[in-house]
Amino acid sequence: MTRESPIVFRNKALVENGRPRLVLSGEVQYFRTPRASWRTMFRRLKEARCDTLSTYVPWSWHEIEDGVFDFTGRTHPSRDLVTFLKMAADQGLKLVVKPGPYVFAELLNGGIPAWYLKSHPESIALGPDGRSRARVLKFPHVTYCHPAYMEHARRWLTEAWWVLMPHAGRTLMVQVDNEINYSHSFFWFGPYTIDYHPFLVKRGVYQRWLGREFGSIARLNDRYRSRHLTFDEVKPPVDWDPSPATRCRTLDWVAFKEWIAVEQVRRCCDHLHALGARGPFCVNAPFTGWATAWNNTKRWMTPAPYDVVIAHVDYPGVVNDGNFGETLGLIHYARSCDNVIDTNLETQACTVSKIWGKHGASYDLTHKSLIGAGMNTVNYYWFNDGVNFLGQGHYQESHEYHCPLDVNGKPREHFAGIKRINRFLAAHPSIAATAPTAEVAVGYVHEWGRANFLARWDGAYEHRTNALLNLLGACGVSFEMTDLRDWAPGTMPPKTLFVQSAPFMPRDAMGKLVSYVRGGGHLVISNYLPGLDGDLAPCGLLTKAFGAGRIVELPAKPGPLEPNKIRMAGKEFFVLDRLQTFRPGRGARTLATSAGKICAFERKIAKGRVNVIGFKLEYLFTDLHRIVLGSILGRKLDAVCPVLTRKGPGVTLKTVCNLEDEPHTVAVGGKRVRLPGKTAAFVLTEGRRRTVFI
């Protein structure tokens, strides 16, 4: 087979023959699709104007016994990966291949062979009592980086790559693992569930990691309020208590588990790269605690001699003002990882009501808004229904999720919608040369995501940024995400920076916020003005710099019938959670009061200004909060239909999104157009030519 020219990514887009273009992919899982239907599925992909095929390559499906592999279909026709890939090549489809070793994909044991789990119990993840948590976690999970597991995983990846290698020239991305154990991992069930395997925690990987993170035992002792002589003495926390020491130990325990998951993925990527795979290597929505951890995944896997792409997934069901901003947030969390290409590897194409009970699906709005918000790769997931052969399904035998195609390749109604959108996108490759614009930035501190694990015991530590993202999305305020660790205040233009804070913040982040305001920025810090530093020690840096005076915290009222009432921008609204009040003194302008006490104020500092808001900004009462948000930004927000904007040299794409059920008449491309409910319109301007697509 003639090797094709290498894949080139430039400015976050695929460049082919010198021109950037979008990647339009469909997920066809050969191990769930009857072999007789493969060619039909490929024809349908081409009919829908998809140019790429995506599929998992499950370890459990091909290594049927220890050391016994089938890639040609001798034991089951749908194991014939060799023919499947050749058929795709005959159709001119590019590839996104996902060989795991862990794929989840609703497969038994997440795609790890049952024979391995039975033969190697020494590598099974353990709870603090030394027992397996298989019953809690739905199936046994391996200890990350365990030598026995890594030996077999490398052997699997080697065998799989020999089959995939002839198609390397057509391969856009190689995904290693999927969602890093997804919801069945230790992250979903709290910090003290697993993994306490001796390989990790008894003078093992955990202690060495602490040594690298802290550098000296004295620094660790300061944080833990302890007197350890060596790192080997340190044991992971196994239970909660409210002391700052246990909180810090728990935050670091969660950080270690994030790292060990990413370390396993890195070792697999290194192995594939040594075999000749050039990547980019993709990590799909790494569920290592919170979306804020995605930047850590990229950080811990670089520098490397290959590109790493952090992709995300999108299953909003019905899109509305309660989840629109969160969807945009996932896109911009991934963008903040500085990916070589902005990728969504699971773009909802099925009906999630058949999986997670979400009602219906806003297909048109979902697909268009993803492109409008900046994605250059979309993968319609799943593109066809299927069957779990030989009892390999995790949930059920059938895989009928109302996909665009049924199991035989017959189109359903939303196949036509995908085909129509793809035809427009394929006809306008210039869209790939544009990038999303942002009116404001949203700063985040990943430690707040880790602190989510403390929220079940202390609600003050619950991560609140998503509430702000939903409000911004519902109000049509475009934003981008900024990791405050990597942020240099002087490099950011004086746009507004929102920070939905927690009770604590690292001192260096506090210092950056003060510098940003003094340099002319507009900071809006809400929910908390933190009084603790990253070690959960008292720190009044922001209180003093912003002149907040004495801070008093008012608890949440006992129920929704007795909320805290707030008056702001001439309106009265309610806050169901706790809030902070301040005594800012002279030079501050009062923004909001509650029971006669100041709970939000503005102060000018040097060249900039800060809005300190002692309550959570959220979308709960969208119409009222739109007025509040408008008062902060100094303009009226009347966006019933939010607009997403991408711009490039001579090209602008505006995506007008109707989040409501009823139609709205909106100004689109210089004329008024009636936009149906739960749909979006593209307005593409290229030079003097303007195209409206609804």
XYZ file of C-alpha atoms in Angstrom:
694
model
C 0.000 0.000 0.000
C 1.399 3.407 -0.954
C 2.011 5.617 2.045
C 0.150 8.895 1.752
C 1.579 12.294 2.595
C 1.758 12.992 6.333
C -1.189 14.606 8.068
C -0.497 18.287 8.771
C -2.172 20.350 11.495
C -1.669 24.080 11.558
C -3.471 26.799 13.542
C -5.707 24.178 15.203
C -7.020 22.790 11.896
C -6.219 20.004 9.446
C -4.368 21.363 6.435
C -4.744 19.419 3.204
C -3.181 20.539 -0.080
C -2.333 23.835 1.568
C -5.919 24.572 2.663
C -7.346 24.198 6.184
C -10.538 22.171 6.469
C -12.872 20.752 9.066
C -12.843 17.051 9.953
C -16.321 15.491 9.710
C -16.274 12.000 11.161
C -18.715 9.222 11.999
C -18.355 6.475 14.625
C -18.868 3.019 13.091
C -17.974 0.236 15.524
C -17.208 -2.873 13.477
C -17.334 -5.100 16.571
C -21.036 -4.213 16.967
C -21.933 -4.104 13.277
C -22.662 -7.216 11.187
C -19.849 -7.680 8.688
C -22.353 -7.782 5.832
C -23.365 -4.183 6.687
C -19.887 -2.617 6.759
C -19.851 -1.518 3.130
C -23.343 -0.042 3.497
C -22.230 1.974 6.535
C -19.276 3.381 4.616
C -21.500 4.388 1.704
C -23.817 6.141 4.139
C -20.885 7.963 5.720
C -19.870 9.251 2.315
C -23.457 10.150 1.504
C -23.587 12.218 4.702
C -20.395 14.016 3.521
C -18.289 12.547 6.342
C -14.634 12.262 5.353
C -13.398 10.285 8.370
C -14.196 7.016 10.137
C -13.741 6.645 13.896
C -13.712 3.352 15.787
C -12.464 1.703 18.931
C -10.234 -1.344 18.533
C -11.136 -3.347 21.663
C -8.488 -5.476 23.314
C -11.094 -7.898 24.704
C -12.557 -8.433 21.233
C -9.293 -9.436 19.557
C -7.121 -11.155 22.197
C -9.589 -13.951 22.821
C -7.181 -15.898 25.033
C -3.843 -15.071 26.581
C -1.552 -14.599 23.565
C -4.210 -15.689 21.025
C -5.250 -12.878 18.646
C -7.821 -12.693 15.861
C -7.794 -9.722 13.485
C -9.024 -11.584 10.380
C -12.402 -12.953 11.497
C -11.532 -16.638 11.819
C -13.431 -16.871 15.161
C -16.144 -14.289 14.403
C -16.788 -12.361 11.162
C -16.908 -8.988 12.949
C -13.353 -9.485 14.215
C -12.046 -8.986 10.678
C -10.387 -5.644 11.345
C -8.043 -6.107 8.372
C -10.936 -6.136 5.899
C -12.807 -3.379 7.737
C -9.857 -1.012 7.389
C -9.338 -1.952 3.740
C -12.997 -1.233 2.950
C -12.643 2.173 4.602
C -9.530 2.867 2.541
C -11.396 1.924 -0.636
C -13.948 4.616 0.230
C -11.188 7.200 0.764
C -12.043 7.662 4.450
C -9.457 8.966 6.870
C -9.225 7.367 10.311
C -9.425 8.067 14.009
C -8.379 4.802 15.707
C -8.835 4.075 19.415
C -6.984 0.946 20.558
C -7.191 1.562 24.284
C -6.016 -0.512 26.095
C -9.016 0.685 28.153
C -11.857 1.808 25.884
C -14.977 1.469 28.067
C -17.299 1.916 25.037
C -20.073 0.208 27.029
C -18.117 -3.052 26.731
C -17.737 -5.715 29.388
C -14.860 -4.788 31.725
C -14.298 -1.638 29.674
C -12.602 -3.682 26.951
C -10.013 -5.319 29.230
C -10.114 -9.101 28.613
C -11.897 -11.180 31.230
C -9.116 -13.747 31.034
C -6.600 -11.089 32.094
C -8.623 -10.006 35.145
C -9.031 -13.657 36.174
C -5.375 -14.592 35.636
C -3.831 -11.501 37.251
C -5.685 -10.678 40.472
C -2.444 -9.177 41.794
C -3.034 -6.106 39.602
C -6.631 -5.394 40.670
C -7.246 -2.001 42.309
C -7.942 -2.158 46.056
C -9.757 -0.169 48.709
C -8.146 1.031 51.948
C -9.076 -2.306 53.570
C -7.040 -4.212 50.967
C -10.092 -5.633 49.208
C -11.288 -5.298 45.631
C -14.045 -2.761 44.970
C -15.423 -4.603 41.941
C -18.967 -4.625 43.319
C -18.920 -0.868 43.895
C -17.227 -0.097 40.590
C -19.400 -2.484 38.514
C -16.393 -4.522 37.380
C -12.793 -5.021 38.566
C -10.352 -2.321 37.637
C -6.637 -2.593 37.319
C -4.078 -0.597 39.251
C -2.652 2.041 36.950
C 0.927 1.352 35.828
C 1.016 -2.038 37.575
C 3.871 -4.032 35.964
C 1.707 -7.047 35.044
C -0.939 -4.860 33.445
C 1.546 -2.712 31.554
C 3.319 -5.801 30.196
C 0.081 -7.152 28.701
C -1.121 -3.706 27.596
C 2.104 -3.115 25.657
C 1.816 -6.518 24.028
C -1.757 -5.699 22.981
C -0.820 -2.299 21.571
C 2.031 -3.881 19.621
C -0.253 -6.466 18.001
C -2.924 -3.862 17.254
C -0.440 -1.431 15.732
C 0.846 -4.021 13.240
C -2.705 -4.140 11.859
C -3.186 -0.368 11.961
C 0.270 0.597 10.674
C -0.450 0.141 6.924
C -3.087 2.862 7.334
C -0.885 5.287 9.297
C -0.821 7.749 6.413
C -4.619 8.129 6.590
C -4.787 8.224 10.393
C -5.613 11.641 11.809
C -5.399 10.696 15.490
C -4.647 7.707 17.712
C -6.662 7.714 20.917
C -5.051 5.990 23.911
C -7.494 4.928 26.620
C -10.956 6.486 26.680
C -12.140 8.896 29.335
C -9.433 7.404 31.592
C -11.736 4.874 33.225
C -14.729 7.158 33.006
C -17.333 7.045 35.795
C -16.327 3.585 36.945
C -13.028 4.882 38.267
C -12.041 5.991 41.735
C -12.944 9.589 40.914
C -16.666 8.960 40.631
C -16.999 7.338 44.040
C -14.968 9.778 46.090
C -11.362 10.080 47.198
C -11.281 7.172 49.641
C -12.640 4.330 47.489
C -9.535 3.164 45.575
C -6.635 2.747 44.779
C -4.659 1.663 47.826
C -2.735 -1.096 46.079
C 0.624 -1.749 47.849
C 2.404 -1.158 44.531
C 1.257 2.458 44.781
C 1.118 3.346 48.463
C 3.571 1.222 50.478
C 6.902 2.982 49.968
C 5.839 3.075 46.346
C 4.806 5.311 43.467
C 2.741 7.637 45.682
C 5.642 8.474 47.992
C 8.008 9.086 45.069
C 5.420 11.373 43.498
C 5.167 13.372 46.725
C 8.949 13.724 46.716
C 8.907 15.193 43.202
C 5.985 17.508 43.967
C 7.275 18.942 47.250
C 11.030 18.677 46.836
C 11.658 18.599 50.579
C 9.995 16.823 53.476
C 9.962 20.144 55.352
C 7.669 21.669 52.703
C 5.303 18.704 52.973
C 5.299 18.905 56.776
C 4.368 22.588 56.598
C 1.367 21.760 54.438
C 0.272 18.661 56.362
C 1.005 20.051 59.830
C 3.072 16.883 60.330
C 6.535 15.713 61.480
C 7.512 13.083 58.919
C 11.215 12.340 58.616
C 11.045 10.892 55.072
C 8.508 10.660 52.271
C 8.376 6.875 52.762
C 6.568 7.484 56.052
C 3.675 9.313 54.415
C 0.454 7.339 54.084
C -2.538 8.369 51.971
C -5.708 9.546 53.745
C -8.413 6.900 54.180
C -11.221 8.916 55.786
C -12.501 12.436 56.229
C -12.135 14.830 59.100
C -12.548 18.614 58.905
C -8.978 19.526 59.803
C -6.925 21.578 57.303
C -4.296 18.821 57.365
C -6.752 16.131 56.185
C -8.184 18.472 53.575
C -4.710 19.161 52.171
C -3.745 15.462 52.273
C -6.987 14.586 50.453
C -6.449 17.242 47.775
C -2.958 15.864 47.158
C -4.229 12.261 47.146
C -6.689 13.206 44.407
C -3.871 14.980 42.548
C -1.748 11.846 42.717
C -4.573 9.733 41.302
C -4.970 12.198 38.454
C -1.262 11.904 37.759
C -1.033 8.095 37.876
C -3.903 7.781 35.386
C -2.200 10.195 33.002
C 1.153 8.477 33.577
C -0.300 5.192 32.324
C -1.602 6.905 29.193
C 1.773 8.565 28.649
C 3.574 5.215 28.850
C 1.183 3.727 26.290
C 1.735 6.692 23.952
C 5.489 6.335 24.358
C 5.226 2.658 23.427
C 3.132 3.333 20.310
C 5.486 6.125 19.287
C 8.449 3.760 19.612
C 6.621 1.362 17.258
C 6.317 4.091 14.640
C 3.008 5.802 15.437
C 3.445 9.545 15.061
C 0.162 10.764 16.524
C -1.246 13.147 17.335
C -2.197 11.021 20.350
C -5.625 11.871 21.667
C -6.887 11.664 25.239
C -10.668 11.805 25.175
C -12.349 13.771 27.988
C -10.026 12.551 30.738
C -12.383 12.064 33.679
C -9.686 12.754 36.230
C -11.884 14.572 38.700
C -13.140 17.581 36.727
C -12.824 19.253 33.349
C -10.308 21.633 34.890
C -7.928 18.644 35.108
C -7.669 18.431 31.322
C -4.885 21.000 31.323
C -3.006 18.821 33.820
C -3.279 15.898 31.394
C -1.621 17.958 28.675
C 0.915 19.385 31.128
C 1.970 15.976 32.492
C 2.301 14.411 29.027
C 4.627 17.089 27.683
C 7.282 17.660 26.638
C 7.097 14.652 24.338
C 8.219 13.924 20.775
C 4.577 13.852 19.655
C 1.481 16.047 19.842
C -1.177 15.424 22.489
C -4.812 16.379 21.840
C -7.318 16.737 24.667
C -10.743 16.060 23.150
C -14.150 16.398 24.773
C -17.593 14.832 24.488
C -21.014 16.445 24.171
C -24.346 14.813 25.060
C -26.548 17.717 26.111
C -29.823 16.014 25.197
C -32.165 18.948 24.779
C -30.092 22.144 24.671
C -31.399 24.929 26.911
C -30.169 27.893 28.924
C -29.360 25.520 31.782
C -26.709 23.526 29.903
C -25.684 25.659 26.931
C -22.974 27.532 28.820
C -21.642 24.325 30.346
C -21.265 22.845 26.859
C -19.372 25.944 25.763
C -17.250 25.631 28.896
C -16.159 22.102 27.982
C -15.107 23.353 24.555
C -13.076 26.184 26.032
C -11.539 24.061 28.792
C -10.232 21.867 25.966
C -9.112 24.927 23.985
C -7.202 26.210 27.017
C -5.006 23.079 26.733
C -3.489 24.591 23.562
C -4.394 21.603 21.391
C -2.981 21.121 17.936
C -6.575 20.695 16.727
C -9.849 21.448 18.523
C -11.668 18.140 18.684
C -14.984 16.712 19.826
C -14.763 12.931 19.522
C -18.277 12.183 20.756
C -20.755 14.560 19.175
C -24.258 13.470 20.105
C -25.873 11.710 17.165
C -27.940 9.211 19.145
C -30.864 9.826 21.496
C -29.512 9.983 25.017
C -32.956 9.365 26.500
C -32.341 5.730 25.609
C -29.077 5.747 27.589
C -29.174 8.212 30.486
C -32.813 9.225 30.566
C -32.282 12.696 29.125
C -35.262 13.818 27.113
C -34.936 13.985 23.365
C -32.079 15.619 21.525
C -31.565 19.032 19.904
C -29.470 17.693 17.034
C -29.421 20.800 14.836
C -28.598 23.101 17.734
C -25.953 20.753 19.144
C -24.093 20.231 15.891
C -24.127 23.847 14.743
C -23.210 25.306 18.123
C -20.168 23.014 18.397
C -18.833 24.364 15.114
C -19.831 27.905 16.051
C -17.977 27.667 19.372
C -14.716 26.640 17.731
C -14.587 22.915 17.038
C -12.686 21.900 13.907
C -13.292 18.159 14.339
C -16.672 16.590 15.080
C -17.321 12.872 15.334
C -21.002 11.881 15.147
C -21.364 9.313 17.903
C -22.744 6.760 17.389
C -23.414 6.823 13.669
C -25.216 3.466 13.646
C -26.944 1.108 16.048
C -25.308 -2.221 16.745
C -25.328 -5.521 18.605
C -23.040 -6.661 21.411
C -21.853 -9.977 20.022
C -20.917 -12.916 22.267
C -22.117 -11.242 25.463
C -19.513 -8.453 25.244
C -21.879 -5.617 26.216
C -21.677 -3.962 29.616
C -25.335 -2.944 29.768
C -27.371 -5.001 27.342
C -27.238 -7.139 24.216
C -28.604 -4.588 21.768
C -26.984 -1.264 21.041
C -30.091 0.518 19.752
C -29.786 4.152 20.752
C -31.745 5.748 17.898
C -28.605 6.551 15.912
C -28.718 8.194 12.456
C -28.530 4.671 10.953
C -30.090 1.483 12.272
C -28.063 -1.707 12.568
C -28.577 -2.465 8.858
C -27.669 1.024 7.635
C -31.207 2.331 7.115
C -31.335 6.118 7.708
C -33.461 7.702 10.395
C -34.789 11.256 10.281
C -31.721 12.968 11.785
C -29.406 11.393 9.191
C -30.777 13.949 6.731
C -29.948 16.779 9.163
C -26.323 15.657 9.511
C -26.067 15.293 5.740
C -27.428 18.802 5.226
C -25.090 20.455 7.766
C -22.066 18.552 6.469
C -22.826 19.600 2.905
C -22.709 23.246 3.982
C -19.509 22.781 6.003
C -17.768 20.861 3.225
C -18.675 23.611 0.759
C -17.075 26.273 2.974
C -13.637 25.019 4.091
C -12.672 28.599 4.961
C -14.505 28.127 8.277
C -11.537 26.045 9.474
C -9.305 29.123 9.182
C -11.379 31.023 11.752
C -11.143 31.012 15.550
C -13.743 31.854 18.208
C -13.802 35.345 19.685
C -14.444 36.125 23.343
C -15.873 39.152 25.116
C -14.766 38.011 28.592
C -12.462 35.447 30.160
C -13.305 33.001 32.952
C -10.366 32.168 35.197
C -10.160 28.827 36.971
C -7.965 27.129 39.543
C -7.870 23.369 39.172
C -7.516 22.802 42.914
C -11.147 23.917 43.182
C -12.133 20.960 41.016
C -10.255 18.633 43.355
C -12.014 20.253 46.287
C -15.300 19.015 44.824
C -14.460 15.754 46.573
C -14.672 17.573 49.906
C -18.104 19.020 49.133
C -20.017 16.000 50.431
C -18.717 16.882 53.907
C -18.375 20.644 53.554
C -20.539 22.297 50.908
C -18.337 25.394 50.815
C -15.814 23.435 48.741
C -18.218 22.630 45.912
C -16.893 23.769 42.542
C -19.135 26.556 41.194
C -17.678 27.668 37.866
C -20.273 25.788 35.784
C -23.076 27.911 37.221
C -21.319 31.014 35.898
C -20.683 29.421 32.498
C -24.369 28.578 32.118
C -25.305 32.152 32.957
C -22.845 33.603 30.434
C -24.049 31.198 27.761
C -27.707 31.934 28.402
C -27.040 35.678 28.281
C -25.112 35.518 25.016
C -21.805 36.671 26.543
C -18.979 34.901 24.720
C -16.102 33.705 26.901
C -12.852 31.791 26.954
C -11.287 29.753 29.774
C -8.024 30.794 31.439
C -5.986 28.543 33.736
C -4.681 30.984 36.345
C -1.529 28.901 36.815
C -0.350 29.563 33.248
C -1.756 33.065 33.008
C 0.467 36.123 32.855
C -1.697 39.216 33.618
C 0.326 41.469 31.335
C -0.434 39.303 28.280
C -4.194 39.641 28.622
C -5.964 42.647 27.101
C -8.040 44.632 29.606
C -11.199 42.631 28.990
C -13.328 41.503 31.896
C -12.072 38.499 33.865
C -14.649 36.500 35.844
C -13.543 34.246 38.701
C -16.180 32.184 40.511
C -14.032 31.455 43.528
C -13.855 28.925 46.377
C -12.899 29.680 50.003
C -9.210 29.160 49.168
C -6.854 30.205 46.385
C -3.109 29.725 45.848
C -1.145 32.838 46.784
C 0.431 33.187 43.328
C -3.054 33.262 41.757
C -4.118 35.939 44.239
C -1.081 38.001 43.329
C -1.863 37.692 39.626
C -5.420 38.945 40.158
C -4.168 41.993 42.053
C -1.612 42.741 39.317
C -4.288 42.353 36.647
C -6.552 44.923 38.315
C -3.731 47.378 38.989
C -2.669 47.093 35.355
C -6.080 48.187 34.048
C -8.146 45.001 34.070
C -11.738 44.542 35.182
C -12.030 41.639 37.645
C -15.358 40.177 38.747
C -14.769 37.801 41.658
C -17.886 36.115 43.009
C -19.153 33.415 45.354
C -16.249 33.933 47.793
C -13.520 36.425 48.448
C -11.100 33.710 49.552
C -9.496 34.067 52.976
C -7.323 30.936 52.760
C -4.259 30.208 50.648
C -3.423 26.989 48.782
C -2.361 25.297 52.042
C -5.712 26.290 53.611
C -3.900 28.699 55.910
C -5.357 32.170 56.644
C -4.445 34.702 53.968
C -5.910 38.207 53.754
C -4.116 39.261 50.571
C -7.245 39.857 48.482
C -9.276 41.214 51.391
C -6.637 43.888 51.979
C -5.868 44.612 48.299
C -9.538 45.092 47.407
C -10.511 46.834 50.656
C -13.305 44.444 51.572
C -13.184 45.251 55.279
C -14.748 42.830 57.728
C -16.259 39.784 55.976
C -19.257 38.012 57.503
C -20.676 34.827 56.027
C -24.441 34.372 56.147
C -25.552 30.732 55.950
C -28.036 29.394 53.442
C -31.625 29.612 54.632
C -33.259 26.319 55.651
C -35.340 25.956 52.510
C -36.313 27.488 49.147
C -39.305 29.250 50.729
C -36.999 31.390 52.873
C -34.085 32.360 50.574
C -31.591 35.145 51.070
C -33.020 38.179 49.265
C -30.664 40.420 47.336
C -31.277 43.782 45.714
C -29.042 44.703 42.769
C -29.439 46.840 39.621
C -32.842 47.970 40.857
C -34.176 44.413 41.029
C -34.796 41.949 43.837
C -33.880 38.312 43.437
C -33.002 35.332 45.571
C -29.943 33.304 46.480
C -30.561 29.816 47.826
C -26.973 29.384 49.042
C -24.881 31.188 51.633
C -23.451 34.614 50.919
C -20.749 36.968 52.176
C -21.259 40.546 53.346
C -18.547 43.231 53.443
C -17.694 46.596 54.997
C -15.660 48.128 52.185
C -15.582 51.687 53.557
C -14.782 54.826 51.588
C -14.089 54.747 47.861
C -16.285 51.713 47.168
C -19.546 51.760 45.227
C -22.264 49.498 46.587
C -23.623 47.079 43.972
C -25.918 44.840 46.005
C -27.372 44.580 49.480
C -29.061 41.890 51.539
C -31.043 42.842 54.643
C -29.319 46.233 54.608
C -25.800 44.783 54.442
C -23.429 45.150 51.495
C -22.952 41.853 49.637
C -21.385 43.254 46.440
C -19.274 46.325 45.795
C -17.025 47.895 43.154
C -13.708 49.587 43.785
C -11.273 51.319 41.420
C -7.676 50.324 42.053
C -4.856 52.042 40.153
C -5.765 51.697 36.443
C -8.432 49.008 36.856
C -11.453 48.032 38.885
C -12.788 45.055 40.771
C -16.319 43.853 41.451
C -16.449 41.777 44.634
C -19.676 39.760 44.756
C -20.386 37.650 47.812
C -22.838 35.280 46.172
C -22.911 32.829 43.299
C -23.644 34.087 39.795
C -25.839 31.471 38.158
C -28.599 30.920 35.621
C -31.277 29.905 38.151
C -33.285 33.100 37.559
C -31.990 33.892 34.108
C -34.068 36.982 33.312
C -33.102 38.693 36.568
C -29.483 37.592 36.406
C -29.290 38.872 32.827
C -30.021 42.317 34.237
C -27.426 41.812 36.970
C -24.795 40.595 34.501
C -25.587 43.508 32.196
C -25.038 45.959 35.042
C -21.592 44.435 35.674
C -20.610 44.652 31.996
C -22.158 48.087 31.552
C -24.539 47.189 28.738
C -28.010 45.785 28.212
C -28.206 42.030 27.653
C -31.319 41.059 25.744
C -29.951 37.990 23.974
C -32.866 35.625 23.603
C -30.776 33.919 20.933
C -27.056 33.832 21.854
C -24.601 34.442 19.011
C -21.271 32.600 18.708
C -18.618 34.245 16.542
C -15.557 32.867 14.731
C -13.239 35.149 12.777
C -10.335 34.678 10.397
C -8.654 36.556 7.538
C -11.570 37.920 5.512
C -13.987 35.349 6.988
C -16.540 35.590 9.807
C -18.943 32.886 10.949
C -21.782 33.838 13.276
C -23.939 31.085 14.760
C -27.289 32.305 16.079
C -28.717 29.804 18.589
C -32.376 29.630 19.579
C -32.359 27.831 22.934
C -36.102 28.053 23.405
C -38.892 25.784 22.187
C -40.850 28.472 20.358
C -39.693 30.206 17.161
C -38.030 33.627 17.296
C -37.579 36.288 14.661
C -33.974 37.407 14.733
C -31.704 39.638 12.670
C -29.542 37.305 10.589
C -27.194 38.576 7.915
C -28.825 41.967 7.668
C -32.379 40.673 7.372
C -34.983 39.337 9.772
C -35.436 35.584 9.741
C -37.828 33.395 11.667
C -35.670 30.840 13.495
C -37.520 27.677 14.603
C -37.218 26.480 18.194
C -34.126 24.468 19.192
C -32.278 25.316 15.985
C -29.365 27.500 14.944
C -28.435 29.546 11.895
C -25.006 29.984 10.306
C -24.222 33.436 8.915
C -20.998 33.180 6.910
C -19.335 36.319 5.555
C -16.497 35.821 3.063
C -15.298 39.138 1.677
C -18.450 40.803 0.384
C -20.393 37.564 0.076
C -22.798 36.656 2.874
C -24.445 33.229 3.167
C -27.277 32.446 5.576
C -27.872 28.782 6.396
C -30.730 27.671 8.667
